[in-house]
């Protein structure tokens, strides 16, 4: 009853180790001890839980709107007057003075926006210390569920965890192999800023309650939340000390959990009413109904894509720690590990990013899972690669629904960015974002350093993703109501911000994220390390994409407003084209070939934006060759040094003809080098911080090897080329994939290959377009 996924496989406990589907389940024969990065992550797109599976069960709970405080006005009012002078210094080659002035006059105050914060922890104390045996815990990536079971004192104990999008709650069922054996104490806790903590027994309908309310500890604009668990026991009795609930002698115990914050319900009674509404409904429905609705919802998303890269035999049956250590030594022996990472990445996206109303929030640097009050990089939304990478798998792996929170956040950010455009740049139209934002749509520059702070291009990248959403879904309503306002407001800003330099429309002061250059001989101070410049290669690519997108959107929507015509006729043809260094043959990152890298192996592939995720560099053979030369040089010099950087390398190589084996090698190295105990990606391996972007970038990279659709048919307006198996690695001889999406509204319903060769495919046109061979 409790574990149908396993029962369907028909396994007995003793054989469990030989019956796991190694592409679907991540399983472990021990608990996570005190290691958050070994806990099992599930979520309903708004609430997240990391499950430790310890004797005294520890659950780290999160709600995606609980951050460190209210909106901060960080604009630097000195910026507007300083920008023209900084431009002049840059044009004349006074790079060091320009960088200094940019830091003094443009950096935000304070320099950081808000940080993502923990919600509460829940402890479930079973009184089971030493003496636990036959221990198993698992994550089911198809159902979005997790479980723990073991034997203690001759009795089998089971815990099952469900994150329900339909009911908006988390749910747990505890059970034991014999009646009356469950005695558990339930407590919520938080180390900071607790406002109230209560518990009460309720033997009628609705369940016993444990509740905790807290805020973000700021005197003004604090975010306050209300969290509550309802506990429903069958058999046994419950008591309370006013803060915790103790159930003893029960047969089963069900727990339902919700939390709501003042971000979505500014009025406390509104938030409390929402907690009560969701929990009353979940308790009334009962655990089996909540569970089956949650699984039906989750597996309908996951089931849209099925991937088979070959079987691992016994290697795929091992618990995760053994699989990771085996993969480091012999990656080819466990092809299902890559399939598991593909499924796990999609599991993480569907668990951390769902439409929960007009204030949905996207997956941040840690998705929704975080236990720290000062998480790495504030666990915010970093938009010079990381947030965008989170959504690289959203469209191609048929999870367009998970993309919606990004556009909700952009809508929150647009008014902030409009104010920032006026304050910092004197632009009365359009909106600007820099390299990070937070849940309030923070638009000011972040941190204080010349290679990263002053980058007025965040909205340009995000607007490109809005257009990609249209290309994959062909949803004209989305194009008109969501993408177009974003594209228009973004373009309006650049129509004001850009200036003419060498007859090209040019952005700046800006930078090439997050790379510094050495100032050339004919500039000052020669040899210094600087970041701030104008006419950055990546900026020009982003602007090229923006104005191209404006042209396409205007055509599709029959718009003839001035922003359409000026973007296409004035701006698009007068952007500086990509340049190839005459000395190295590599694509130039900055405006002159005399700049040199401070870090030839820099982790960002910013100048290669137009190779992936963009298309501009694929449009001519010489640019592609120069881009590949830069990519190879970066890699040879030590790039791909973070998990997300490695994931970007996978996608870049997948886009280059004849380099499929490099794409696969980097994918394998990501798995071998960067995974934490629970398969989360890390910044730089070992015990370095969790960063979810690499998990998502890897999924996109695998998809990119199998189906691509970024090229358009020459001479035919809007037609796309769907490439099947464009980058099939030599080592992936046999396989099959179902359900990947291509631009133009195509579903690759089936794609099969054998002995490294295409066998058959079935492609469906969702939007009525024609497919030609
Ligand atoms: C763990 O779960 C499996 C599948 O439901 C079951 O067969 C097994 O008996 C359980 N083991 C323990 C120790 O409870
Ligand atoms: C199309 O986009 C609109 C606006 O974002 C959205 O409400 C609608 O659900 C989308 N349609 C589909 C079929 O996803
Ligand atoms: C744009 O105009 C074309 C023909 O002029 C028409 O077929 C199409 O429906 C129009 N599209 C929109 C979105 O109005
Ligand atoms: C690439 O080749 C095209 C066509 O041969 C040429 O027009 C263009 O100038 C070249 N671009 C660069 C950056 O060398």
XYZ file of C-alpha atoms and ligand atoms in Angstrom, residues 476 555-558, ligand 3:
19
model
C 0.705 33.984 -29.397
C 6.051 41.076 -37.438
C 4.191 38.299 -35.617
C 1.980 40.765 -33.757
C 1.496 43.137 -36.729
C -1.416 39.918 -38.746
O -1.805 40.181 -40.054
C -1.975 39.007 -40.837
C -2.271 39.398 -42.289
O -2.111 40.744 -42.501
C -3.115 38.181 -40.252
O -3.242 36.997 -40.969
C -2.779 37.858 -38.791
O -3.844 37.188 -38.178
C -2.467 39.105 -38.017
N -1.973 38.708 -36.710
C -2.323 39.306 -35.590
C -1.718 38.781 -34.344
O -3.123 40.231 -35.564
